[in-house]
Amino acid sequence: MNRLRTQVAIVGAGPAGLLLSHLLHQQGVESVVLERRSRQYVEQRVRAGLLEHGSVQVLRDAGLAGRLDRQALHHDGLELRVDGQRHRLNVTRLAGCSTYVYGQQELVKDLIAAREEAGGQIWFEVDDVVPELSHDGPSTVRCTLDGQPTEISCDFVAGCDGFHGVTRPSIPEGHLTTYDRTYPSAWLGVLAAAPPASEELVYAVHERGFALASMRSPEVSRLYLQVEEGDSVDNWPDDRIWKELHARLSVTGEAELTEGPILEKSVVALRSFVAEPMQHGPLFLAGDAAHIVPPTAAKGLNLAVEDVTVLSEAFHAWYSDGDRALLDGYSDRRLPSIWEAEEFSDWMAGLLHRPPEGDRYGARLQRARLDAVVNSPASGRQFAERYVGLARQYAGGERSGQRTP
């Protein structure tokens, strides 16, 4: 058996695990990253790419934003389309911060390259990962590495391995409380070789259902349609997709959406999930291993960046000063922000999605909320602050130092 030693064993080579490893390296803390999938799979896995200003600043401060700053699409606002009418919200003017579109797979490539340049240890196609947690000594992560049984001794385990990973289930029964919600709609996601419908994101509310027009580059669009829960891509040939996009994204008196070859399509279920606490002994959860938000507000990647930024600071305090206060308080510090993002994402789902058939009351409430966002400066400002992530700075009273009960 191979026997290795590190300070922090990180399970999962998504943005959370890779960024945590890099931040720890910059603070002089050793880590290894274990990933079940191949490098090719990880680098090509398409996920949402809307980054808040705060996330971009973390990447800049860590020296990881060179390619992002050259290639990311910078957005000062967004567009709501309701009944064929445009309503633009300038979130930079309303909230003082902007957003950026940069494919998550591109960020992953940047992070892997940075870790390799710094001599970091990232192992792909690692099988049979089993965390064995110890509260009074080194913990162990057992796995199969390059076909060989391997035992990694470590002080801490960081679970960055997603909702279906192995780290969260390693917490003994009775030590974790979970909260979840499944939504009655799903999203059909499409990647198309077509120019974006707009220079900024377009959120379209329509009687046929919600549609979102996003982008990956000036030549590639990322498009979404609200569909029924449990729907299948087999029900959506390309011509039906374009027909529905034209109908939901149309603007009265303006040119139609430009079509192009559809490169990928998939159906994404909408769900919310939070695990409390986000830690157990030497195990700390981050990103999708601890929480999932529906994609309506694109908060998942940004929450993961926040998680590992806070966690890296806690590890640094422990290894530099022997101070466990930040480690012990990790979950309490993160959960108010996470629940703020969960609530906003849930509210966005209600704002944008077609209500259930026959729910006339729900439809009228939706219209009242849309009217407030597009017509009330106060409501628009509140929306903008939540959309760019500023509201999370105040969650739990953390910014003012006055934590709420």
CSV table of C-alpha atoms in Angstrom, one decimal:
chain,number,residue,atom,x,y,z
A,1,MET,CA,0.0,0.0,0.0
A,2,ASN,CA,1.2,3.5,-0.8
A,3,ARG,CA,1.2,5.8,2.2
A,4,LEU,CA,1.3,9.5,1.8
A,5,ARG,CA,1.1,12.5,4.1
A,6,THR,CA,-0.4,16.0,3.7
A,7,GLN,CA,-2.0,18.7,5.8
A,8,VAL,CA,-5.3,19.0,3.9
A,9,ALA,CA,-6.8,16.3,1.7
A,10,ILE,CA,-9.2,17.9,-0.8
A,11,VAL,CA,-11.7,15.6,-2.5
A,12,GLY,CA,-13.0,17.0,-5.8
A,13,ALA,CA,-11.2,19.0,-8.6
A,14,GLY,CA,-14.0,21.4,-9.4
A,15,PRO,CA,-13.7,25.1,-8.9
A,16,ALA,CA,-14.1,24.8,-5.1
A,17,GLY,CA,-11.4,22.2,-4.6
A,18,LEU,CA,-8.9,23.6,-7.0
A,19,LEU,CA,-9.3,27.2,-5.7
A,20,LEU,CA,-9.0,26.0,-2.2
A,21,SER,CA,-5.7,24.1,-3.0
A,22,HIS,CA,-4.3,27.2,-4.7
A,23,LEU,CA,-5.2,29.6,-1.8
A,24,LEU,CA,-3.7,27.1,0.7
A,25,HIS,CA,-0.5,26.9,-1.3
A,26,GLN,CA,-0.2,30.7,-1.2
A,27,GLN,CA,-0.5,30.6,2.5
A,28,GLY,CA,2.1,27.8,2.9
A,29,VAL,CA,-0.4,25.0,3.7
A,30,GLU,CA,0.1,21.6,1.9
A,31,SER,CA,-2.7,19.9,0.1
A,32,VAL,CA,-3.5,17.2,-2.4
A,33,VAL,CA,-6.6,17.1,-4.7
A,34,LEU,CA,-8.3,13.8,-5.5
A,35,GLU,CA,-10.7,13.7,-8.4
A,36,ARG,CA,-12.8,10.7,-9.6
A,37,ARG,CA,-13.2,11.9,-13.1
A,38,SER,CA,-10.6,12.3,-15.8
A,39,ARG,CA,-8.9,15.6,-16.5
A,40,GLN,CA,-10.5,15.8,-19.9
A,41,TYR,CA,-14.0,15.4,-18.4
A,42,VAL,CA,-13.4,18.0,-15.7
A,43,GLU,CA,-12.0,20.6,-18.2
A,44,GLN,CA,-14.9,20.1,-20.6
A,45,ARG,CA,-17.8,19.9,-18.2
A,46,VAL,CA,-20.1,22.9,-19.1
A,47,ARG,CA,-21.6,24.7,-16.2
A,48,ALA,CA,-22.9,28.2,-15.5
A,49,GLY,CA,-20.3,30.9,-15.8
A,50,LEU,CA,-21.8,34.1,-14.3
A,51,LEU,CA,-19.3,35.5,-11.8
A,52,GLU,CA,-20.1,38.3,-9.3
A,53,HIS,CA,-17.6,41.1,-8.8
A,54,GLY,CA,-16.6,39.6,-5.4
A,55,SER,CA,-15.7,36.3,-7.0
A,56,VAL,CA,-13.6,38.0,-9.7
A,57,GLN,CA,-11.8,40.0,-7.1
A,58,VAL,CA,-10.9,36.9,-5.2
A,59,LEU,CA,-9.4,35.4,-8.4
A,60,ARG,CA,-7.5,38.6,-9.2
A,61,ASP,CA,-6.1,38.8,-5.7
A,62,ALA,CA,-4.9,35.2,-6.1
A,63,GLY,CA,-3.2,35.9,-9.4
A,64,LEU,CA,-5.7,33.7,-11.3
A,65,ALA,CA,-7.6,36.2,-13.4
A,66,GLY,CA,-5.2,36.9,-16.3
A,67,ARG,CA,-7.1,35.0,-19.0
A,68,LEU,CA,-10.4,35.9,-17.3
A,69,ASP,CA,-9.7,39.6,-17.6
A,70,ARG,CA,-8.8,39.2,-21.2
A,71,GLN,CA,-11.7,37.0,-22.3
A,72,ALA,CA,-14.6,37.4,-19.9
A,73,LEU,CA,-17.7,39.3,-21.0
A,74,HIS,CA,-18.3,42.3,-18.6
A,75,HIS,CA,-21.9,43.1,-17.9
A,76,ASP,CA,-23.2,46.3,-16.3
A,77,GLY,CA,-26.8,45.1,-16.4
A,78,LEU,CA,-29.4,42.7,-17.6
A,79,GLU,CA,-32.6,42.7,-19.5
A,80,LEU,CA,-36.1,41.5,-18.5
A,81,ARG,CA,-38.4,40.8,-21.3
A,82,VAL,CA,-42.1,40.8,-20.4
A,83,ASP,CA,-44.8,40.4,-22.9
A,84,GLY,CA,-42.5,41.3,-25.8
A,85,GLN,CA,-41.3,44.5,-24.1
A,86,ARG,CA,-37.7,45.2,-23.0
A,87,HIS,CA,-36.9,46.4,-19.5
A,88,ARG,CA,-33.1,47.0,-18.8
A,89,LEU,CA,-31.8,47.1,-15.3
A,90,ASN,CA,-28.4,48.8,-14.9
A,91,VAL,CA,-27.1,46.8,-11.9
A,92,THR,CA,-23.8,48.7,-11.9
A,93,ARG,CA,-25.5,52.0,-11.4
A,94,LEU,CA,-28.0,50.6,-8.9
A,95,ALA,CA,-25.6,48.5,-6.8
A,96,GLY,CA,-22.1,49.8,-7.7
A,97,CYS,CA,-20.9,46.4,-8.9
A,98,SER,CA,-21.1,44.4,-12.1
A,99,THR,CA,-21.0,40.8,-13.3
A,100,TYR,CA,-18.8,38.8,-15.7
A,101,VAL,CA,-19.6,35.8,-18.0
A,102,TYR,CA,-16.7,33.3,-18.1
A,103,GLY,CA,-17.4,29.6,-18.6
A,104,GLN,CA,-16.8,27.5,-15.5
A,105,GLN,CA,-14.8,25.0,-17.6
A,106,GLU,CA,-12.5,27.9,-18.6
A,107,LEU,CA,-12.0,28.8,-14.9
A,108,VAL,CA,-11.2,25.1,-14.1
A,109,LYS,CA,-8.6,25.1,-16.9
A,110,ASP,CA,-7.0,28.2,-15.4
A,111,LEU,CA,-7.0,26.7,-11.9
A,112,ILE,CA,-5.4,23.4,-13.0
A,113,ALA,CA,-2.7,25.3,-14.9
A,114,ALA,CA,-1.9,27.4,-11.9
A,115,ARG,CA,-1.7,24.4,-9.6
A,116,GLU,CA,0.6,22.6,-12.0
A,117,GLU,CA,2.8,25.6,-12.4
A,118,ALA,CA,3.2,25.8,-8.6
A,119,GLY,CA,3.9,22.1,-8.4
A,120,GLY,CA,0.5,21.2,-6.9
A,121,GLN,CA,-0.6,17.6,-6.6
A,122,ILE,CA,-3.8,17.0,-8.5
A,123,TRP,CA,-4.7,13.3,-9.1
A,124,PHE,CA,-7.4,12.4,-11.6
A,125,GLU,CA,-9.3,9.1,-12.1
A,126,VAL,CA,-8.9,8.3,-8.4
A,127,ASP,CA,-11.2,5.4,-7.4
A,128,ASP,CA,-12.6,4.0,-4.2
A,129,VAL,CA,-12.2,7.2,-2.2
A,130,VAL,CA,-13.2,6.6,1.5
A,131,PRO,CA,-12.6,9.3,4.2
A,132,GLU,CA,-12.0,7.9,7.6
A,133,LEU,CA,-12.3,10.8,10.1
A,134,SER,CA,-10.5,11.0,13.4
A,135,HIS,CA,-11.3,13.5,16.1
A,136,ASP,CA,-8.1,13.0,18.2
A,137,GLY,CA,-5.4,12.4,15.6
A,138,PRO,CA,-4.7,12.3,11.9
A,139,SER,CA,-7.5,11.4,9.6
A,140,THR,CA,-7.1,9.1,6.6
A,141,VAL,CA,-8.4,9.1,3.1
A,142,ARG,CA,-8.2,5.7,1.5
A,143,CYS,CA,-8.3,5.4,-2.3
A,144,THR,CA,-7.0,3.6,-5.4
A,145,LEU,CA,-4.3,5.8,-7.1
A,146,ASP,CA,-2.8,4.6,-10.4
A,147,GLY,CA,-4.2,1.1,-9.7
A,148,GLN,CA,-2.5,1.0,-6.2
A,149,PRO,CA,-4.2,1.0,-2.9
A,150,THR,CA,-3.3,4.3,-1.2
A,151,GLU,CA,-3.6,5.7,2.3
A,152,ILE,CA,-3.3,9.5,2.7
A,153,SER,CA,-2.8,10.7,6.3
A,154,CYS,CA,-4.0,14.2,6.8
A,155,ASP,CA,-5.0,16.8,9.5
A,156,PHE,CA,-8.2,17.8,7.7
A,157,VAL,CA,-10.5,16.7,4.8
A,158,ALA,CA,-12.1,19.3,2.6
A,159,GLY,CA,-15.2,17.9,0.9
A,160,CYS,CA,-15.5,19.7,-2.5
A,161,ASP,CA,-16.9,16.7,-4.4
A,162,GLY,CA,-20.4,17.9,-5.2
A,163,PHE,CA,-23.8,16.8,-4.2
A,164,HIS,CA,-23.3,13.1,-5.1
A,165,GLY,CA,-19.8,12.9,-3.6
A,166,VAL,CA,-18.5,10.7,-0.8
A,167,THR,CA,-17.5,13.2,1.8
A,168,ARG,CA,-20.9,14.3,3.1
A,169,PRO,CA,-22.1,10.7,3.6
A,170,SER,CA,-19.1,10.0,5.7
A,171,ILE,CA,-20.6,12.2,8.5
A,172,PRO,CA,-22.3,9.8,11.0
A,173,GLU,CA,-26.1,9.7,11.1
A,174,GLY,CA,-27.6,12.1,13.5
A,175,HIS,CA,-24.8,14.7,13.1
A,176,LEU,CA,-26.3,16.4,10.0
A,177,THR,CA,-29.6,18.1,9.2
A,178,THR,CA,-30.5,18.6,5.5
A,179,TYR,CA,-33.1,20.9,3.9
A,180,ASP,CA,-34.2,20.5,0.4
A,181,ARG,CA,-36.8,21.5,-2.2
A,182,THR,CA,-37.6,20.2,-5.6
A,183,TYR,CA,-39.2,22.5,-8.1
A,184,PRO,CA,-42.1,21.6,-10.5
A,185,SER,CA,-40.1,22.8,-13.5
A,186,ALA,CA,-36.8,22.0,-15.2
A,187,TRP,CA,-34.5,23.8,-17.6
A,188,LEU,CA,-33.6,22.6,-21.0
A,189,GLY,CA,-30.1,23.9,-21.5
A,190,VAL,CA,-28.7,24.5,-25.1
A,191,LEU,CA,-25.3,25.4,-26.3
A,192,ALA,CA,-25.5,26.8,-29.8
A,193,ALA,CA,-23.0,28.2,-32.4
A,194,ALA,CA,-25.0,31.4,-32.8
A,195,PRO,CA,-24.3,35.0,-31.8
A,196,PRO,CA,-26.0,36.0,-28.4
A,197,ALA,CA,-29.4,37.5,-28.5
A,198,SER,CA,-28.1,40.5,-26.6
A,199,GLU,CA,-24.8,41.9,-25.2
A,200,GLU,CA,-26.2,41.1,-21.7
A,201,LEU,CA,-28.2,38.3,-20.2
A,202,VAL,CA,-31.9,38.3,-21.2
A,203,TYR,CA,-34.5,36.9,-18.8
A,204,ALA,CA,-37.8,36.5,-20.6
A,205,VAL,CA,-41.1,35.9,-18.8
A,206,HIS,CA,-43.7,34.5,-21.2
A,207,GLU,CA,-47.1,32.7,-21.0
A,208,ARG,CA,-45.4,29.7,-22.6
A,209,GLY,CA,-42.7,29.6,-19.9
A,210,PHE,CA,-39.5,31.3,-19.0
A,211,ALA,CA,-36.5,31.6,-21.3
A,212,LEU,CA,-32.9,32.8,-20.6
A,213,ALA,CA,-30.5,34.0,-23.3
A,214,SER,CA,-26.9,33.9,-22.1
A,215,MET,CA,-23.6,33.4,-23.8
A,216,ARG,CA,-20.2,31.8,-23.7
A,217,SER,CA,-18.5,34.1,-26.2
A,218,PRO,CA,-19.5,36.5,-29.0
A,219,GLU,CA,-20.0,33.4,-31.2
A,220,VAL,CA,-21.5,30.9,-28.8
A,221,SER,CA,-24.9,31.3,-27.0
A,222,ARG,CA,-26.1,29.5,-23.9
A,223,LEU,CA,-29.9,29.3,-23.9
A,224,TYR,CA,-32.4,27.9,-21.5
A,225,LEU,CA,-36.1,27.0,-21.7
A,226,GLN,CA,-38.5,26.2,-18.8
A,227,VAL,CA,-39.8,22.7,-19.3
A,228,GLU,CA,-41.8,20.3,-17.3
A,229,GLU,CA,-40.1,18.4,-14.5
A,230,GLY,CA,-38.9,15.0,-15.8
A,231,ASP,CA,-38.9,16.2,-19.5
A,232,SER,CA,-36.3,14.6,-21.8
A,233,VAL,CA,-34.1,16.0,-24.6
A,234,ASP,CA,-35.6,13.4,-26.8
A,235,ASN,CA,-38.8,15.5,-26.8
A,236,TRP,CA,-36.9,18.5,-28.1
A,237,PRO,CA,-35.6,18.3,-31.6
A,238,ASP,CA,-33.6,21.3,-32.8
A,239,ASP,CA,-36.4,22.9,-34.8
A,240,ARG,CA,-38.8,22.8,-31.8
A,241,ILE,CA,-36.1,24.4,-29.6
A,242,TRP,CA,-35.6,27.3,-31.9
A,243,LYS,CA,-39.3,27.7,-32.4
A,244,GLU,CA,-39.9,28.0,-28.7
A,245,LEU,CA,-36.9,30.3,-28.2
A,246,HIS,CA,-38.2,32.6,-30.9
A,247,ALA,CA,-41.7,32.7,-29.3
A,248,ARG,CA,-40.5,33.4,-25.7
A,249,LEU,CA,-37.6,35.8,-26.5
A,250,SER,CA,-39.4,37.8,-29.2
A,251,VAL,CA,-39.5,41.6,-28.9
A,252,THR,CA,-42.3,43.5,-30.5
A,253,GLY,CA,-41.2,45.0,-33.8
A,254,GLU,CA,-37.6,43.8,-33.7
A,255,ALA,CA,-35.6,41.2,-35.6
A,256,GLU,CA,-35.8,37.6,-34.5
A,257,LEU,CA,-33.2,35.5,-32.7
A,258,THR,CA,-30.3,34.4,-34.9
A,259,GLU,CA,-30.2,30.6,-35.2
A,260,GLY,CA,-27.1,28.3,-35.5
A,261,PRO,CA,-26.1,24.7,-35.0
A,262,ILE,CA,-27.0,23.2,-31.6
A,263,LEU,CA,-23.8,21.8,-30.1
A,264,GLU,CA,-25.2,20.4,-26.8
A,265,LYS,CA,-28.5,20.1,-25.0
A,266,SER,CA,-29.5,18.7,-21.6
A,267,VAL,CA,-32.3,18.9,-19.1
A,268,VAL,CA,-31.4,20.2,-15.6
A,269,ALA,CA,-33.7,19.6,-12.7
A,270,LEU,CA,-34.2,22.5,-10.3
A,271,ARG,CA,-33.6,21.9,-6.7
A,272,SER,CA,-32.4,23.5,-3.5
A,273,PHE,CA,-30.4,21.8,-0.8
A,274,VAL,CA,-28.5,22.8,2.4
A,275,ALA,CA,-26.6,20.6,4.8
A,276,GLU,CA,-26.1,21.9,8.4
A,277,PRO,CA,-23.6,22.1,9.8
A,278,MET,CA,-21.0,22.3,7.0
A,279,GLN,CA,-18.4,20.6,9.2
A,280,HIS,CA,-17.9,17.6,11.3
A,281,GLY,CA,-14.7,17.2,13.3
A,282,PRO,CA,-11.8,17.4,10.7
A,283,LEU,CA,-14.2,17.4,7.7
A,284,PHE,CA,-15.3,20.7,6.1
A,285,LEU,CA,-17.8,20.8,3.2
A,286,ALA,CA,-17.7,23.5,0.5
A,287,GLY,CA,-19.6,24.2,-2.7
A,288,ASP,CA,-22.2,21.7,-3.9
A,289,ALA,CA,-21.2,19.2,-1.3
A,290,ALA,CA,-22.8,21.5,1.3
A,291,HIS,CA,-25.5,23.3,-0.7
A,292,ILE,CA,-27.2,23.6,-4.1
A,293,VAL,CA,-29.2,26.5,-5.4
A,294,PRO,CA,-31.5,26.5,-8.4
A,295,PRO,CA,-29.8,28.1,-11.4
A,296,THR,CA,-32.3,31.0,-11.6
A,297,ALA,CA,-29.9,33.5,-10.0
A,298,ALA,CA,-26.5,31.8,-10.9
A,299,LYS,CA,-25.3,31.7,-7.3
A,300,GLY,CA,-23.7,28.2,-7.1
A,301,LEU,CA,-20.2,29.0,-8.4
A,302,ASN,CA,-20.1,32.3,-6.4
A,303,LEU,CA,-21.1,30.6,-3.2
A,304,ALA,CA,-18.3,28.0,-3.7
A,305,VAL,CA,-15.7,30.7,-4.2
A,306,GLU,CA,-16.9,32.3,-0.9
A,307,ASP,CA,-16.8,29.0,1.0
A,308,VAL,CA,-13.2,28.2,0.1
A,309,THR,CA,-12.0,31.8,0.7
A,310,VAL,CA,-13.4,31.6,4.2
A,311,LEU,CA,-12.1,28.1,4.7
A,312,SER,CA,-8.6,28.9,3.5
A,313,GLU,CA,-8.4,31.8,6.0
A,314,ALA,CA,-9.4,29.4,8.7
A,315,PHE,CA,-6.8,26.9,7.8
A,316,HIS,CA,-4.2,29.6,7.6
A,317,ALA,CA,-5.1,30.9,11.1
A,318,TRP,CA,-4.7,27.3,12.5
A,319,TYR,CA,-1.4,26.5,10.9
A,320,SER,CA,0.2,30.0,11.5
A,321,ASP,CA,-1.1,30.7,15.0
A,322,GLY,CA,-2.7,27.6,16.3
A,323,ASP,CA,-6.0,29.4,16.4
A,324,ARG,CA,-9.1,27.2,15.9
A,325,ALA,CA,-11.7,29.9,16.2
A,326,LEU,CA,-12.2,30.4,12.5
A,327,LEU,CA,-12.3,26.7,11.8
A,328,ASP,CA,-14.8,26.1,14.6
A,329,GLY,CA,-16.9,29.0,13.3
A,330,TYR,CA,-16.8,28.1,9.6
A,331,SER,CA,-20.3,26.8,9.3
A,332,ASP,CA,-21.9,29.5,11.4
A,333,ARG,CA,-20.1,32.2,9.4
A,334,ARG,CA,-21.2,30.7,6.0
A,335,LEU,CA,-24.8,29.6,6.5
A,336,PRO,CA,-26.5,33.1,6.7
A,337,SER,CA,-25.0,34.0,3.3
A,338,ILE,CA,-25.9,30.7,1.9
A,339,TRP,CA,-29.5,31.0,3.0
A,340,GLU,CA,-29.7,34.5,1.6
A,341,ALA,CA,-28.7,33.1,-1.8
A,342,GLU,CA,-31.2,30.2,-1.4
A,343,GLU,CA,-34.0,32.7,-0.7
A,344,PHE,CA,-33.1,34.9,-3.6
A,345,SER,CA,-32.8,32.0,-6.0
A,346,ASP,CA,-36.2,30.7,-4.8
A,347,TRP,CA,-37.7,34.2,-5.2
A,348,MET,CA,-36.2,34.5,-8.7
A,349,ALA,CA,-37.8,31.1,-9.6
A,350,GLY,CA,-41.2,32.6,-8.7
A,351,LEU,CA,-40.5,35.8,-10.5
A,352,LEU,CA,-39.6,34.2,-13.8
A,353,HIS,CA,-41.3,30.8,-14.1
A,354,ARG,CA,-44.7,30.4,-15.5
A,355,PRO,CA,-47.1,29.5,-12.6
A,356,PRO,CA,-48.8,26.2,-12.6
A,357,GLU,CA,-51.8,25.8,-14.9
A,358,GLY,CA,-54.9,27.4,-13.5
A,359,ASP,CA,-53.1,29.4,-10.8
A,360,ARG,CA,-54.5,32.8,-11.7
A,361,TYR,CA,-53.7,34.2,-8.3
A,362,GLY,CA,-50.0,33.2,-8.6
A,363,ALA,CA,-49.9,34.7,-12.1
A,364,ARG,CA,-51.2,38.1,-10.8
A,365,LEU,CA,-48.7,38.0,-7.9
A,366,GLN,CA,-45.9,37.4,-10.5
A,367,ARG,CA,-47.0,40.4,-12.5
A,368,ALA,CA,-47.1,42.6,-9.4
A,369,ARG,CA,-43.5,41.6,-8.5
A,370,LEU,CA,-42.3,42.2,-12.1
A,371,ASP,CA,-43.9,45.6,-12.1
A,372,ALA,CA,-42.1,46.5,-8.9
A,373,VAL,CA,-38.7,45.4,-10.1
A,374,VAL,CA,-38.9,47.3,-13.4
A,375,ASN,CA,-40.8,50.4,-12.2
A,376,SER,CA,-39.8,51.1,-8.6
A,377,PRO,CA,-36.3,52.5,-8.1
A,378,ALA,CA,-36.2,51.0,-4.5
A,379,SER,CA,-37.3,47.6,-5.7
A,380,GLY,CA,-34.8,47.7,-8.6
A,381,ARG,CA,-32.0,48.6,-6.3
A,382,GLN,CA,-32.8,45.8,-3.9
A,383,PHE,CA,-32.9,43.4,-6.8
A,384,ALA,CA,-29.6,44.6,-8.1
A,385,GLU,CA,-27.8,44.3,-4.7
A,386,ARG,CA,-29.0,40.7,-4.4
A,387,TYR,CA,-28.2,39.9,-8.0
A,388,VAL,CA,-24.5,41.0,-7.7
A,389,GLY,CA,-24.1,39.4,-4.3
A,390,LEU,CA,-23.9,42.5,-2.1
A,391,ALA,CA,-26.8,41.5,0.1
A,392,ARG,CA,-24.9,38.4,1.3
A,393,GLN,CA,-22.3,40.7,2.9
A,394,TYR,CA,-25.1,41.7,5.4
A,395,ALA,CA,-26.5,38.3,6.0
A,396,GLY,CA,-26.5,37.4,9.6
A,397,GLY,CA,-25.4,41.0,10.6
A,398,GLU,CA,-21.8,40.0,9.7
A,399,ARG,CA,-20.8,43.3,7.9
A,400,SER,CA,-22.0,45.5,10.8
A,401,GLY,CA,-20.6,43.1,13.4
A,402,GLN,CA,-24.1,42.7,14.8
A,403,ARG,CA,-25.0,39.0,14.2
A,404,THR,CA,-28.7,38.4,14.3
A,405,PRO,CA,-30.2,35.5,16.4
